Short mmCIF file of C-alpha atoms in Angstrom, two decimals:
data_model
loop_
_atom_site.label_atom_id
_atom_site.label_comp_id
_atom_site.label_asym_id
_atom_site.label_seq_id
_atom_site.Cartn_x
_atom_site.Cartn_y
_atom_site.Cartn_z
CA MET A 1 66.87 101.63 78.29
CA GLY A 2 69.55 102.37 80.92
CA GLU A 3 73.09 101.16 80.79
CA SER A 4 73.91 98.03 82.80
CA LEU A 5 75.80 98.32 86.07
CA LEU A 6 78.75 96.50 84.51
CA GLY A 7 78.72 98.91 81.58
CA GLN A 8 78.70 101.91 83.91
CA CYS A 9 81.57 100.41 85.90
CA GLU A 10 83.66 99.73 82.80
CA ARG A 11 83.00 103.21 81.42
CA LEU A 12 84.06 104.90 84.67
CA TYR A 13 87.11 102.62 84.97
CA GLU A 14 88.22 103.45 81.41
CA LYS A 15 87.64 107.17 81.99
CA ILE A 16 89.86 107.12 85.08
CA LYS A 17 92.52 104.84 83.57
CA SER A 18 92.81 106.93 80.40
CA ASN A 19 93.54 110.15 82.29
CA THR A 20 95.10 109.42 85.69
CA LYS A 21 96.25 113.03 86.14
CA ASP A 22 92.78 114.58 86.17
CA VAL A 23 90.50 112.41 88.33
CA LYS A 24 87.82 113.80 90.62
CA PHE A 25 87.65 112.44 94.15
CA GLU A 26 83.98 111.59 93.57
CA ASP A 27 84.83 109.40 90.56
CA ILE A 28 87.49 107.27 92.25
CA ASP A 29 85.30 107.06 95.37
CA LYS A 30 82.36 105.80 93.29
CA LEU A 31 84.51 103.28 91.43
CA LEU A 32 85.97 101.78 94.60
CA ILE A 33 82.82 101.71 96.74
CA ASN A 34 79.89 101.26 94.34
CA TYR A 35 81.56 98.99 91.80
CA GLY A 36 84.54 97.47 93.62
CA GLY A 37 83.00 96.70 97.00
CA PHE A 38 85.66 98.60 98.94
CA ILE A 39 84.97 99.87 102.44
CA LYS A 40 85.76 103.52 103.16
CA ARG A 41 86.71 104.86 106.53
CA GLU A 42 87.89 108.28 107.55
CA GLY A 43 91.59 108.73 108.05
CA LYS A 44 93.24 111.85 109.37
CA GLY A 45 91.92 115.21 108.26
CA SER A 46 90.57 115.09 104.73
CA HIS A 47 92.02 111.63 103.95
CA PHE A 48 89.97 108.48 103.44
CA VAL A 49 91.20 104.88 103.63
CA TYR A 50 89.81 102.27 101.21
CA LYS A 51 90.17 98.55 101.92
CA HIS A 52 88.55 95.51 100.34
CA PRO A 53 87.52 92.53 102.51
CA GLU A 54 89.16 90.04 100.11
CA LEU A 55 92.55 91.75 100.17
CA LYS A 56 94.46 90.70 103.27
CA GLY A 57 97.99 92.02 102.66
CA ILE A 58 99.50 94.76 104.77
CA GLN A 59 99.82 97.02 101.69
CA ASP A 60 96.35 96.20 100.32
CA TYR A 61 94.72 99.52 101.09
CA VAL A 62 94.89 103.00 99.66
CA THR A 63 94.63 106.34 101.43
CA ILE A 64 93.18 109.07 99.22
CA PRO A 65 92.97 112.75 100.17
CA ARG A 66 89.82 114.62 99.24
CA ALA A 67 91.40 116.93 96.68
CA ARG A 68 90.72 118.04 93.14
CA PRO A 69 92.22 116.54 91.15
CA VAL A 70 93.45 113.52 93.08
CA LYS A 71 97.19 113.03 92.54
CA LYS A 72 98.24 110.37 90.06
CA VAL A 73 100.12 108.28 92.66
CA TYR A 74 96.87 107.68 94.60
CA ILE A 75 94.91 106.88 91.44
CA LEU A 76 97.47 104.33 90.24
CA LYS A 77 97.45 102.48 93.57
CA ALA A 78 93.63 102.57 93.70
CA LEU A 79 93.41 101.17 90.15
CA ARG A 80 95.90 98.41 90.96
CA LEU A 81 93.82 97.28 93.95
CA PHE A 82 90.56 97.62 91.99
CA GLU A 83 92.01 95.49 89.18
CA GLN A 84 93.07 92.82 91.70
CA VAL A 85 89.56 92.59 93.11
CA MET A 86 87.74 92.76 89.78
CA ASN A 87 90.22 90.52 87.90
CA PHE A 88 90.74 93.16 85.20
#
């Protein structure tokens, strides 16, 4: 039997949180969009902007460049916003 959606989300979240220096763009993208309900739009060049409809503050978004690995500063901000939305 397959793992529940919540279980998959928690596993990916823990994987990212436990090693914030070595995160693939695809993993943080999946966490924010598929599990967190964030909306992604293209920024400038290879950057993408993630925003959640429930977060209304001027700083409640994160811009993430498509790079491997994604720098820790972007991951930490993305996790902070994800945790706000998911009440982690």
